Amino acid sequence: MSKIRRFSIGNPINTEAVVQKVPIEKGELPYFERIQQMELKSDGDAQETMVQRDELWYRMGQEDRIYGLGENVRGINKRGWIYESNCSDDPNHTEEKRSLYGAHNFFVVNGAQTFGMFIDYPGKLVLDMGYERMDEIRIMPQDWNLDLYILEGDTVLDIVKGFRKLIGRSYIPPKWAFGFGQSRWGYQTKEDIRTVVRGYRKNQIPLDMVYLDIDYMEEFKDFTVNQQRFPDFPAFVEEMKREHIHLVPIIDAGVKIEEGYDVYEEGVKEGYFCKDQSGKEFVGAVWPGKVHFPDVLNREARKWFGRNYKSLLDQGIEGFWNDMNEPAIFYSEQNLEGVVKKLKSMKCQNMDMWEIFEFRDQVNELANNPEDYQSFYHNMEGKSIRHDKVHNLYGFGMTRAAGEAFEELEPDKRILIFSRSSYIGMHRYGGIWMGDNKSWWSHLLLNLKMLPSLNMCGFLYTGADLGGFGADTTEDLLLRWMALGIFTPLMRNHAALGTREQECYQFTRKEAFRNLIGVRYGLTPYLYSEYMKAALRDEMMFLPLAFVYPEDEYAKDVEDQLLVGESIMIAPVYTQNARGRYVYLPEPMKLVRLASMEQIQTEVLEQGHYYIETPLEEVVFFIRPEKIVPYTQPGQYLEETEEKELKLLHFVTKSAEYELYQDDGYSKDYENPAHVKKLHVKAE
Ligand code: GLC
């Protein structure tokens, strides 16, 4: 059981992250002290002044670990770095970064004292988790208008469950979204898409989705389809459905400024775009050039933006991905003017080191510039609020616009939606993908580490761009990444324009890809059940070993293995040229080695440390004692998989029971008890 207390400071903005009403406590905030520090601030021109900085301060025990913070760089244990909740469009997810695309201000301190904390604050928030001083936590918002929730419970899992109840049930996608999807920025035409589908079907590599990136649109205009490249789009969507392929188009945050474009014209007429200080529509630029940003924090504007998804739903589309919704700004009209002027003044000069640095900075600082985020406004419940105060809510607002519209337009059907930017609360409306990673081995591991932190914050439908988005992938990296990706609810291979083509059929080991993805399809009875139970019971699907074996000193430090649902432990290989890897078993487990769903070898191993050989072509996982894994033979797409007979893998020495969740995958009567079937195994 968990206990939740709420403390309110100043005049917090209602973010709607939380769904349970928790009365405000009048007493002192426990665990933390609010202290004042003097800090030296430089204004860049060698002028230094002492300023006062307020912060919440906590002294950690030596053994304390910190879990949570959702989408972020670094470890499962977040101790030892400084993070900033400040949704950022930054494709370089390197260790020194402080922010990625999401703002997920929930963490659990586990050690001398164990408690959880959620800082419901939509502006930029600095979370120093032992960076300035190794044993201190410092929390620094931009202003002191925030709601703080302190959560207590018997275990970390109790605290997380309490938090998940507080923020409401996680989004549930249609079942087909558990299939495998192929994506690439650069598929230009119908024929490109057909080639991808043919490539998979011909090689009998299962596939359920092809994603449409910005190229399907007419000049990057939201909710339009390019009629030259995709003539008779509804017929094409139908053609793909006959092949059992769902097309999933992208929607961007910025709306192109263009006379005659209905979304633009309506938005201006109704006043639904964000305004600058003078009350005119703010002008930023993204893919189409100059755009306005829909004010998705305004109820009416959100409704309007959401209703626009209808035009694609009407053409047969059943899923979307929302992008560039930090929102990303390549430049603003006002900023560009100043920079061009400055650069012109530097023309033909003999630039020294400082000047060339300045020249570069001028250009580099055009994108996602903090000044731009301070120069437009939202209309929230009749109040004008400067964007930077609520910056982290924008992606949430955009995806909520879609989610609320789907409820209205398709009340009885699940629609796939996931977003790049997010705030806690958005997890009720859609999933997220982990943004623009790179084809790096370190990002395979980062993908694994983010899964439990995201689950803690309610994001269950998630996954990374398998193979890596930026940079050129290699066949072995893609295979190893797939071997992790087959367990993530969102399983998508996606790559950037200009990078090596990385559809699975482009490589020589086609059989290995067929079998690996086949294992995903074969395991969907288990993976779907675990997802649905996690969503309906406010639980995590991906767990660090530390949460399940809290007394085990070795398990606490494991940062490269996870439990997937109640029965499985995974230990993916994430180094190049490795024959296998070391794995820690906190209890006896059954090793399962699959070359395909038809070639399964098992071996019981005692608790302890092992070197587990893992050829590129195999999937290895472990079954916990007295646990069951239902599976089936894969088809070429999910629906076909479902027709196959259900079988059981298990590690049972006495007896075990498993709750299998099965429904039609489309409708929303999630809680219907008829969906849960109990499976039993008794040892012979
Ligand atoms: C952004 C997205 C990426 C997409 C690209 C083009 O970088 O994160 O997934 O391919 O935009 O739309």
XYZ file of C-alpha atoms and ligand atoms in Angstrom:
696
model
C 0.000 0.000 0.000
C 1.252 3.450 -0.737
C 0.576 6.800 0.867
C 0.528 10.009 -1.151
C 0.798 13.539 0.194
C 0.508 16.719 -1.813
C 2.230 19.991 -1.022
C 1.471 23.090 -2.997
C 3.797 26.048 -3.334
C 2.717 29.385 -4.852
C 0.190 29.271 -7.647
C 0.802 26.108 -9.644
C -0.452 25.780 -13.222
C -2.899 22.915 -13.577
C -1.044 20.502 -15.864
C -3.679 17.746 -15.613
C -0.926 15.199 -15.105
C -2.771 13.817 -12.094
C -6.248 12.274 -12.100
C -6.766 11.534 -8.393
C -7.743 14.343 -6.071
C -5.223 14.606 -3.247
C -5.947 17.268 -0.618
C -3.170 19.801 -0.041
C -1.208 19.252 3.180
C -0.524 22.258 5.317
C 2.480 20.850 7.188
C 6.181 20.861 6.347
C 7.432 19.096 3.256
C 9.092 15.878 4.452
C 12.575 14.693 3.400
C 13.535 17.940 1.664
C 14.608 21.293 2.992
C 14.024 24.481 1.075
C 17.317 26.315 1.207
C 18.917 29.361 -0.326
C 22.314 29.315 -1.985
C 24.374 32.163 -3.303
C 25.544 31.493 -6.820
C 28.029 33.292 -9.054
C 26.370 34.240 -12.343
C 28.250 35.488 -15.361
C 26.476 37.459 -18.074
C 29.035 36.466 -20.662
C 30.875 39.811 -20.743
C 33.153 39.054 -17.845
C 30.552 40.611 -15.544
C 29.971 38.358 -12.565
C 27.302 38.859 -9.927
C 26.189 36.904 -6.886
C 22.567 35.816 -7.134
C 20.366 33.957 -4.725
C 19.149 30.544 -5.794
C 16.369 28.689 -4.024
C 16.359 24.944 -4.077
C 14.900 21.852 -2.496
C 17.718 19.918 -0.885
C 18.047 16.311 0.266
C 21.031 14.536 1.779
C 21.389 11.039 0.344
C 22.645 7.989 2.176
C 25.780 6.450 0.750
C 23.907 3.472 -0.650
C 20.891 5.391 -1.970
C 19.804 4.741 -5.509
C 17.552 6.935 -7.597
C 15.111 5.469 -10.101
C 12.784 7.104 -12.581
C 12.933 10.357 -14.580
C 11.504 8.606 -17.636
C 13.179 9.499 -20.894
C 16.735 10.491 -20.100
C 20.360 9.600 -20.722
C 22.503 7.514 -18.343
C 21.625 4.616 -16.072
C 18.658 2.869 -14.581
C 20.083 4.256 -11.336
C 19.984 7.975 -12.075
C 22.367 9.003 -9.299
C 25.440 11.020 -10.265
C 24.231 13.369 -12.966
C 22.239 16.554 -13.458
C 19.052 16.375 -15.510
C 16.882 19.168 -16.856
C 13.249 18.663 -17.647
C 13.092 20.839 -20.721
C 11.658 19.031 -23.741
C 14.348 19.312 -26.414
C 14.717 18.400 -30.052
C 18.270 17.108 -29.819
C 19.350 14.115 -31.913
C 22.635 13.640 -30.069
C 21.753 11.544 -27.059
C 25.228 11.532 -25.589
C 26.088 11.116 -21.940
C 26.696 14.793 -21.277
C 23.177 15.796 -22.295
C 20.725 16.889 -19.632
C 17.447 16.795 -21.550
C 15.809 14.667 -24.182
C 12.314 15.021 -25.649
C 10.229 14.336 -22.566
C 9.794 15.877 -19.110
C 9.096 13.158 -16.570
C 9.579 14.575 -13.093
C 8.974 11.445 -11.049
C 11.676 9.580 -9.162
C 12.095 7.203 -6.257
C 14.936 7.421 -3.765
C 15.688 3.940 -2.468
C 18.058 3.399 0.446
C 18.505 5.003 3.851
C 14.998 6.332 3.344
C 12.732 5.182 0.558
C 10.167 7.523 -0.961
C 8.920 8.804 -4.296
C 8.532 12.371 -5.459
C 6.607 13.900 -8.332
C 7.206 17.535 -9.133
C 4.240 18.699 -11.133
C 5.776 21.695 -12.818
C 5.532 22.423 -16.555
C 8.494 24.802 -16.912
C 12.186 24.009 -16.968
C 13.200 22.038 -13.899
C 16.768 21.221 -12.886
C 17.225 17.932 -11.042
C 20.713 17.609 -9.633
C 20.968 13.983 -8.569
C 24.395 14.035 -6.950
C 26.194 16.106 -9.578
C 27.374 19.199 -7.720
C 27.883 17.113 -4.564
C 27.768 13.361 -4.807
C 25.494 12.867 -1.815
C 22.981 15.649 -2.355
C 19.833 16.049 -4.414
C 18.932 19.588 -5.461
C 15.732 20.514 -7.209
C 15.590 23.860 -8.899
C 12.512 25.129 -10.767
C 12.508 28.448 -12.626
C 9.885 29.832 -10.262
C 8.153 28.578 -7.135
C 4.717 27.670 -8.372
C 4.478 23.911 -8.202
C 2.733 20.905 -6.764
C 4.874 18.344 -4.993
C 3.716 14.835 -4.327
C 5.516 12.670 -1.799
C 4.834 8.956 -2.077
C 5.611 6.296 0.472
C 5.135 2.551 0.492
C 6.605 -0.722 1.675
C 8.594 -1.292 -1.507
C 9.681 0.645 -4.574
C 7.037 -1.233 -6.534
C 4.308 -0.117 -4.101
C 5.399 3.477 -4.539
C 5.403 3.189 -8.315
C 1.976 1.591 -8.295
C 0.675 4.386 -6.090
C 2.066 6.920 -8.513
C 0.606 5.187 -11.520
C -2.838 5.203 -9.868
C -2.391 8.904 -9.186
C -1.732 9.710 -12.849
C -4.320 7.405 -14.388
C -4.403 4.394 -16.667
C -1.847 4.115 -19.431
C -2.814 4.286 -23.079
C -3.817 1.039 -24.791
C -3.116 0.724 -28.523
C -4.854 -1.605 -30.970
C -3.417 -5.090 -30.987
C -1.985 -4.784 -34.494
C 0.368 -2.143 -33.062
C 2.218 -5.022 -31.388
C 3.292 -6.181 -34.823
C 6.547 -5.111 -36.441
C 6.724 -1.875 -38.413
C 9.117 -0.559 -41.036
C 9.788 3.127 -41.341
C 12.216 5.425 -43.102
C 12.380 9.112 -43.734
C 12.569 9.157 -47.512
C 9.884 6.747 -48.754
C 8.576 9.077 -51.432
C 5.830 7.299 -53.309
C 3.306 4.477 -53.268
C 5.817 2.431 -55.206
C 8.437 2.918 -52.476
C 5.976 1.588 -49.927
C 5.008 -1.342 -52.141
C 8.701 -2.201 -52.533
C 9.075 -2.362 -48.752
C 6.034 -4.580 -48.335
C 7.189 -6.844 -51.179
C 10.674 -7.020 -49.642
C 9.251 -8.317 -46.386
C 6.578 -10.603 -47.800
C 8.898 -12.138 -50.406
C 11.413 -12.984 -47.712
C 8.687 -14.092 -45.321
C 9.746 -11.659 -42.654
C 6.631 -10.720 -40.667
C 5.348 -7.141 -40.984
C 2.195 -5.290 -39.903
C 2.933 -1.610 -40.444
C 4.677 0.789 -42.755
C 5.128 4.337 -41.476
C 4.682 7.386 -43.653
C 7.199 10.104 -42.847
C 6.876 13.757 -43.927
C 7.315 12.885 -47.604
C 3.684 11.737 -47.961
C 2.412 15.241 -47.324
C 1.867 18.045 -49.763
C 4.776 20.405 -48.997
C 4.870 19.226 -45.389
C 1.363 20.483 -44.709
C -0.362 18.621 -41.877
C -3.395 16.509 -42.834
C -2.691 16.740 -46.570
C -1.602 13.932 -48.888
C 0.597 14.572 -51.919
C -1.613 13.748 -54.887
C 1.245 13.179 -57.347
C 3.044 10.688 -55.147
C -0.025 9.132 -53.558
C -2.909 9.489 -56.026
C -6.135 7.967 -54.736
C -4.797 7.580 -51.240
C -7.900 5.815 -49.791
C -7.583 3.094 -52.442
C -3.915 2.699 -51.547
C -4.713 2.435 -47.829
C -7.212 -0.270 -48.764
C -4.703 -2.061 -50.991
C -2.273 -2.146 -48.075
C -4.951 -3.434 -45.710
C -5.564 -6.291 -48.086
C -1.871 -7.084 -47.624
C -2.468 -6.845 -43.849
C -0.400 -3.678 -43.619
C -1.423 -0.597 -41.671
C -0.073 2.696 -42.957
C 0.854 5.054 -40.113
C 1.355 8.695 -41.152
C 3.305 11.341 -39.240
C 1.757 14.623 -38.077
C 3.979 17.590 -37.195
C 3.265 20.354 -34.718
C 3.798 23.369 -37.011
C 1.076 24.377 -39.467
C 2.380 25.826 -42.736
C 1.564 29.460 -43.420
C -0.037 29.413 -46.840
C -3.026 31.219 -48.248
C -5.711 28.789 -49.299
C -4.547 25.968 -46.951
C -7.655 25.281 -44.892
C -5.951 24.319 -41.625
C -3.915 27.500 -41.680
C -6.849 29.696 -42.636
C -9.216 28.219 -40.071
C -6.610 28.474 -37.331
C -5.993 32.143 -38.054
C -9.693 32.934 -38.353
C -10.556 31.302 -35.045
C -7.475 32.600 -33.228
C -6.249 29.061 -32.498
C -2.517 29.644 -32.995
C 0.004 30.796 -30.377
C 0.465 34.557 -30.361
C 3.475 36.806 -29.928
C 3.593 39.662 -27.443
C 1.774 42.025 -29.766
C -1.091 39.569 -30.223
C -0.129 38.496 -33.744
C 0.403 34.819 -34.649
C 3.911 33.774 -33.682
C 6.009 32.742 -36.702
C 8.475 29.904 -36.365
C 9.897 27.641 -39.034
C 10.039 23.863 -39.337
C 9.975 21.510 -42.383
C 7.564 23.555 -44.534
C 9.340 26.850 -43.788
C 7.266 29.356 -41.831
C 4.580 27.921 -39.594
C 2.211 28.819 -36.783
C 1.897 26.581 -33.742
C -1.603 25.448 -32.787
C -2.331 26.449 -29.213
C -2.927 22.913 -27.995
C -2.999 24.138 -24.380
C -6.224 25.972 -25.178
C -9.251 23.709 -24.897
C -11.029 25.017 -27.999
C -7.915 25.091 -30.165
C -7.050 21.569 -29.038
C -10.494 20.371 -30.050
C -10.102 21.997 -33.423
C -6.617 20.585 -34.047
C -7.790 17.108 -33.004
C -10.739 17.170 -35.369
C -8.318 17.566 -38.263
C -7.165 13.953 -37.832
C -10.596 13.023 -39.158
C -9.602 13.670 -42.763
C -7.042 10.857 -42.576
C -9.281 8.579 -40.496
C -11.884 9.018 -43.229
C -9.347 7.772 -45.756
C -8.889 4.536 -43.818
C -5.945 5.453 -41.564
C -6.001 3.935 -38.054
C -2.737 5.146 -36.528
C -0.468 8.209 -36.312
C 2.814 9.444 -34.882
C 3.040 13.032 -33.625
C 6.381 14.698 -34.191
C 8.361 17.933 -33.688
C 6.159 18.748 -30.736
C 8.660 20.063 -28.190
C 7.897 22.134 -30.297
C 11.033 22.107 -32.450
C 11.742 25.502 -34.026
C 14.411 25.698 -36.742
C 14.324 29.497 -36.485
C 11.863 32.226 -35.674
C 11.143 35.050 -38.044
C 12.413 37.665 -35.600
C 15.570 35.776 -34.656
C 16.535 34.988 -38.236
C 16.414 38.637 -39.189
C 18.912 39.585 -36.493
C 21.257 36.739 -37.320
C 21.293 37.434 -41.060
C 22.084 41.084 -40.331
C 24.918 40.094 -38.041
C 26.351 37.598 -40.527
C 26.210 40.160 -43.309
C 28.246 42.516 -41.165
C 30.895 39.812 -40.827
C 31.137 39.251 -44.584
C 34.650 39.017 -46.066
C 36.311 39.857 -42.793
C 39.493 38.238 -41.679
C 37.821 36.385 -38.814
C 39.967 35.351 -35.864
C 39.175 32.473 -33.550
C 36.612 34.410 -31.495
C 34.867 35.739 -34.535
C 34.600 32.392 -36.234
C 33.190 30.946 -33.017
C 30.656 33.725 -32.935
C 29.828 33.196 -36.583
C 29.109 29.535 -35.927
C 27.179 30.185 -32.731
C 24.965 32.672 -34.498
C 23.839 29.967 -36.897
C 23.756 27.099 -34.413
C 21.719 29.035 -31.893
C 18.965 29.737 -34.366
C 17.254 26.417 -33.665
C 15.274 25.779 -30.483
C 16.451 29.061 -29.024
C 15.316 29.773 -25.442
C 14.545 33.366 -26.442
C 12.008 32.112 -28.956
C 10.330 29.998 -26.306
C 9.951 33.204 -24.281
C 8.324 35.113 -27.079
C 5.015 33.402 -27.655
C 1.920 32.847 -25.584
C -0.845 30.357 -24.872
C -4.398 31.126 -23.942
C -5.133 28.763 -21.042
C -8.639 29.101 -19.623
C -8.713 32.754 -20.651
C -5.272 33.553 -19.218
C -2.321 34.421 -21.399
C 0.681 32.303 -20.380
C 4.160 32.683 -21.811
C 5.287 29.515 -23.542
C 8.454 28.863 -21.512
C 6.319 28.621 -18.328
C 4.460 25.653 -19.808
C 6.965 24.479 -22.398
C 6.928 20.846 -21.289
C 3.186 20.529 -21.878
C 3.217 21.131 -25.622
C 3.743 17.550 -26.845
C 1.234 16.391 -24.225
C -1.288 18.932 -25.558
C -0.800 17.882 -29.160
C -1.207 14.188 -28.420
C -4.119 14.879 -26.130
C -5.738 16.779 -29.005
C -5.496 13.601 -31.074
C -6.535 11.279 -28.230
C -9.592 13.333 -27.298
C -10.607 13.584 -30.929
C -10.309 9.801 -31.393
C -12.589 9.281 -28.376
C -15.170 11.433 -30.088
C -14.671 10.274 -33.680
C -14.048 6.582 -33.047
C -15.516 5.914 -29.604
C -15.490 2.138 -29.996
C -12.167 1.643 -31.682
C -8.571 1.942 -30.528
C -6.416 4.223 -32.667
C -2.624 4.012 -32.607
C -0.925 7.225 -31.521
C 2.520 7.928 -30.184
C 4.473 11.100 -29.768
C 8.023 12.355 -29.601
C 7.622 14.933 -26.848
C 5.700 14.222 -23.664
C 4.925 15.124 -20.062
C 3.474 12.799 -17.455
C -0.268 12.723 -18.115
C 0.250 12.239 -21.829
C 0.694 8.533 -21.099
C -3.124 8.339 -20.862
C -3.512 9.478 -24.468
C -0.668 7.836 -26.348
C 2.722 6.192 -26.334
C 6.126 7.665 -27.133
C 9.108 6.604 -29.149
C 12.555 7.453 -27.915
C 13.337 9.976 -30.638
C 16.289 10.385 -32.945
C 18.850 7.935 -31.621
C 21.911 6.845 -33.606
C 23.173 3.566 -35.033
C 25.458 3.185 -32.050
C 25.893 0.172 -29.777
C 25.638 2.480 -26.760
C 22.138 3.453 -27.871
C 21.010 -0.141 -27.848
C 21.897 -0.220 -24.157
C 20.340 3.200 -23.569
C 17.145 1.840 -25.118
C 17.102 -0.958 -22.528
C 17.812 1.371 -19.610
C 15.033 3.788 -20.506
C 12.319 1.145 -20.557
C 11.774 0.752 -16.790
C 12.133 4.485 -16.126
C 9.458 5.187 -18.727
C 7.174 2.502 -17.324
C 7.482 4.100 -13.884
C 6.120 7.311 -15.411
C 3.182 5.583 -17.120
C 4.641 5.210 -20.615
C 4.062 1.591 -21.562
C 3.666 1.768 -25.316
C 7.217 2.657 -26.195
C 10.304 1.601 -28.112
C 13.346 3.029 -29.883
C 14.178 3.343 -33.580
C 15.615 -0.139 -34.052
C 18.884 -0.170 -35.932
C 19.322 3.489 -35.034
C 17.862 6.569 -36.710
C 20.927 8.704 -37.492
C 24.224 7.321 -38.876
C 24.785 4.101 -40.839
C 23.780 0.872 -39.207
C 25.464 -2.508 -39.564
C 23.841 -5.882 -39.956
C 25.035 -7.144 -36.588
C 23.851 -4.008 -34.777
C 20.425 -4.339 -36.336
C 20.209 -8.035 -35.433
C 21.250 -7.423 -31.831
C 18.905 -4.443 -31.549
C 16.038 -6.528 -32.919
C 16.738 -9.127 -30.261
C 15.863 -6.446 -27.692
C 13.175 -4.812 -29.840
C 11.131 -8.001 -30.084
C 10.209 -7.416 -26.427
C 9.257 -3.724 -26.685
C 5.568 -2.944 -27.309
C 6.481 -0.500 -30.081
C 8.735 -2.443 -32.433
C 9.811 -0.272 -35.333
C 12.850 -0.083 -37.588
C 13.288 3.585 -38.521
C 16.128 5.492 -40.184
C 16.969 9.015 -41.269
C 17.162 10.373 -44.774
C 20.585 9.799 -46.263
C 21.618 6.930 -43.997
C 22.259 3.348 -45.103
C 19.090 1.508 -46.055
C 18.232 -0.724 -43.121
C 15.098 -2.668 -43.985
C 15.762 -6.215 -42.780
C 15.689 -7.654 -46.311
C 18.593 -5.403 -47.379
C 21.020 -7.635 -45.488
C 22.349 -11.119 -46.118
C 21.086 -12.900 -43.004
C 17.451 -12.822 -44.075
C 16.672 -16.046 -42.288
C 17.977 -14.629 -39.024
C 15.702 -11.582 -39.363
C 12.784 -13.839 -40.289
C 13.346 -15.936 -37.202
C 14.009 -13.065 -34.795
C 10.897 -11.180 -35.806
C 9.101 -14.520 -35.887
C 9.967 -14.920 -32.212
C 8.307 -11.572 -31.500
C 5.158 -12.729 -33.242
C 5.352 -16.096 -31.517
C 5.585 -14.397 -28.121
C 2.703 -11.944 -28.644
C 0.241 -13.984 -26.548
C 2.623 -13.376 -23.640
C 3.709 -9.834 -24.515
C 0.174 -8.623 -25.157
C -1.093 -10.204 -21.927
C 1.705 -8.608 -19.942
C 1.067 -5.243 -21.551
C -2.653 -5.338 -20.869
C -2.205 -6.462 -17.275
C 0.418 -3.758 -16.669
C -1.890 -1.093 -18.123
C -5.041 -2.269 -16.331
C -3.331 -2.809 -12.969
C -1.064 0.262 -13.046
C 2.035 -1.873 -13.075
C 5.347 -1.929 -14.917
C 6.047 -4.265 -17.813
C 9.840 -3.738 -17.785
C 11.417 -4.006 -14.364
C 14.959 -3.532 -13.122
C 16.195 -6.581 -11.197
C 16.576 -4.330 -8.144
C 12.781 -3.931 -7.927
C 12.078 -7.644 -7.902
C 15.065 -8.876 -5.873
C 15.555 -5.961 -3.426
C 17.548 -8.092 -0.979
C 20.040 -9.289 -3.572
C 23.196 -7.150 -3.548
C 24.254 -8.249 -7.047
C 20.811 -7.694 -8.554
C 20.782 -4.098 -7.316
C 23.680 -3.172 -9.565
C 22.478 -4.861 -12.741
C 21.995 -2.198 -15.412
C 21.833 -4.390 -18.528
C 19.217 -7.029 -17.810
C 15.481 -6.551 -17.283
C 12.443 -8.505 -16.309
C 9.764 -8.407 -18.984
C 6.450 -9.088 -17.308
C 6.099 -11.731 -14.628
C 7.845 -14.676 -16.307
C 10.772 -13.515 -18.449
C 14.218 -12.047 -17.807
C 16.183 -10.672 -20.777
C 19.919 -10.046 -21.124
C 20.541 -8.725 -24.640
C 23.999 -8.521 -26.185
C 24.980 -4.886 -26.779
C 28.636 -5.030 -27.802
C 29.933 -5.587 -31.292
C 31.746 -8.833 -32.138
C 30.722 -10.412 -28.835
C 30.058 -14.154 -28.787
C 27.747 -13.693 -25.870
C 27.776 -11.974 -22.499
C 27.868 -12.359 -18.751
C 24.472 -12.751 -17.150
C 23.471 -12.774 -13.496
C 20.686 -15.084 -12.384
C 19.252 -13.938 -9.039
C 17.394 -17.244 -8.695
C 17.340 -20.528 -10.608
C 15.954 -19.966 -14.074
C 15.306 -21.856 -17.257
C 17.408 -20.628 -20.157
C 15.442 -20.591 -23.412
C 17.395 -20.468 -26.653
C 15.424 -19.925 -29.831
C 16.796 -20.154 -33.334
C 13.158 -19.836 -34.355
C 9.805 -20.563 -32.725
C 10.231 -24.143 -33.897
C 13.771 -24.661 -32.680
C 13.671 -24.193 -28.948
C 16.323 -25.453 -26.549
C 16.056 -25.114 -22.808
C 18.340 -25.689 -19.869
C 17.806 -25.158 -16.152
C 20.489 -23.048 -14.485
C 21.071 -22.487 -10.787
C 21.307 -18.992 -9.283
C 24.672 -17.376 -10.100
C 26.898 -15.765 -12.722
C 27.221 -17.221 -16.229
C 28.740 -16.503 -19.578
C 25.917 -17.111 -22.031
C 26.877 -17.641 -25.643
C 24.410 -15.886 -27.926
C 24.912 -16.218 -31.677
C 23.628 -13.335 -33.786
C 20.833 -15.521 -35.116
C 19.389 -16.530 -31.751
C 17.172 -15.084 -29.077
C 18.005 -16.033 -25.522
C 15.836 -15.336 -22.510
C 15.222 -16.823 -19.082
C 12.037 -18.067 -17.415
C 11.610 -17.500 -13.692
C 10.693 -20.390 -11.388
C 7.043 -21.454 -11.360
C 6.282 -19.216 -14.313
C 4.668 -19.768 -17.691
C 5.171 -18.166 -21.115
C 2.348 -18.783 -23.596
C 3.441 -18.695 -27.228
C 2.395 -19.684 -30.694
C 3.860 -20.134 -34.168
C 4.324 -16.863 -36.021
C 2.402 -15.838 -39.090
C 3.342 -13.184 -41.627
C 1.216 -10.662 -39.743
C -0.422 -10.610 -36.333
C -3.885 -11.691 -37.361
C -2.435 -14.768 -38.979
C -0.401 -15.477 -35.849
C -3.556 -15.421 -33.780
C -5.069 -18.297 -35.684
C -2.303 -20.642 -34.552
C -2.418 -23.025 -31.655
C -1.343 -21.769 -28.221
C 1.525 -23.579 -26.513
C 3.325 -23.106 -23.227
C 6.941 -22.697 -22.281
C 7.446 -22.949 -18.549
C 9.748 -23.579 -15.659
C 7.558 -25.478 -13.243
C 8.813 -27.722 -10.465
C 5.535 -27.779 -8.509
C 2.705 -25.863 -10.110
C 2.063 -22.533 -11.770
C -0.779 -20.401 -12.981
C -0.788 -17.768 -15.705
C -3.412 -15.190 -16.591
C -3.697 -14.951 -20.339
C -5.337 -11.785 -21.639
C -7.100 -12.174 -24.962
C -9.554 -9.824 -26.622
C -10.398 -8.697 -30.143
C -7.633 -6.075 -29.975
C -9.842 -3.289 -31.299
C -12.644 -2.583 -28.879
C -12.404 -0.953 -25.495
C -14.203 -3.186 -23.003
C -10.817 -3.810 -21.419
C -12.111 -4.825 -17.995
C -14.373 -7.595 -19.280
C -13.476 -10.648 -17.131
C -14.061 -12.913 -20.131
C -10.757 -11.620 -21.514
C -8.731 -13.312 -18.796
C -8.156 -17.030 -19.004
C -6.269 -18.921 -16.313
C -3.684 -21.384 -17.550
C -2.325 -24.040 -15.205
C 0.758 -26.232 -15.313
C 1.538 -28.970 -12.809
C 4.892 -30.728 -12.639
C 4.735 -34.358 -13.756
C 12.269 14.012 -36.806
C 11.726 12.701 -36.250
C 12.118 11.569 -37.165
C 11.601 11.850 -38.564
C 12.113 13.182 -39.063
C 11.489 13.578 -40.381
O 13.649 14.022 -36.772
O 12.165 12.486 -34.944
O 11.604 10.356 -36.679
O 12.004 10.839 -39.437
O 11.807 14.186 -38.116
O 10.119 13.698 -40.270
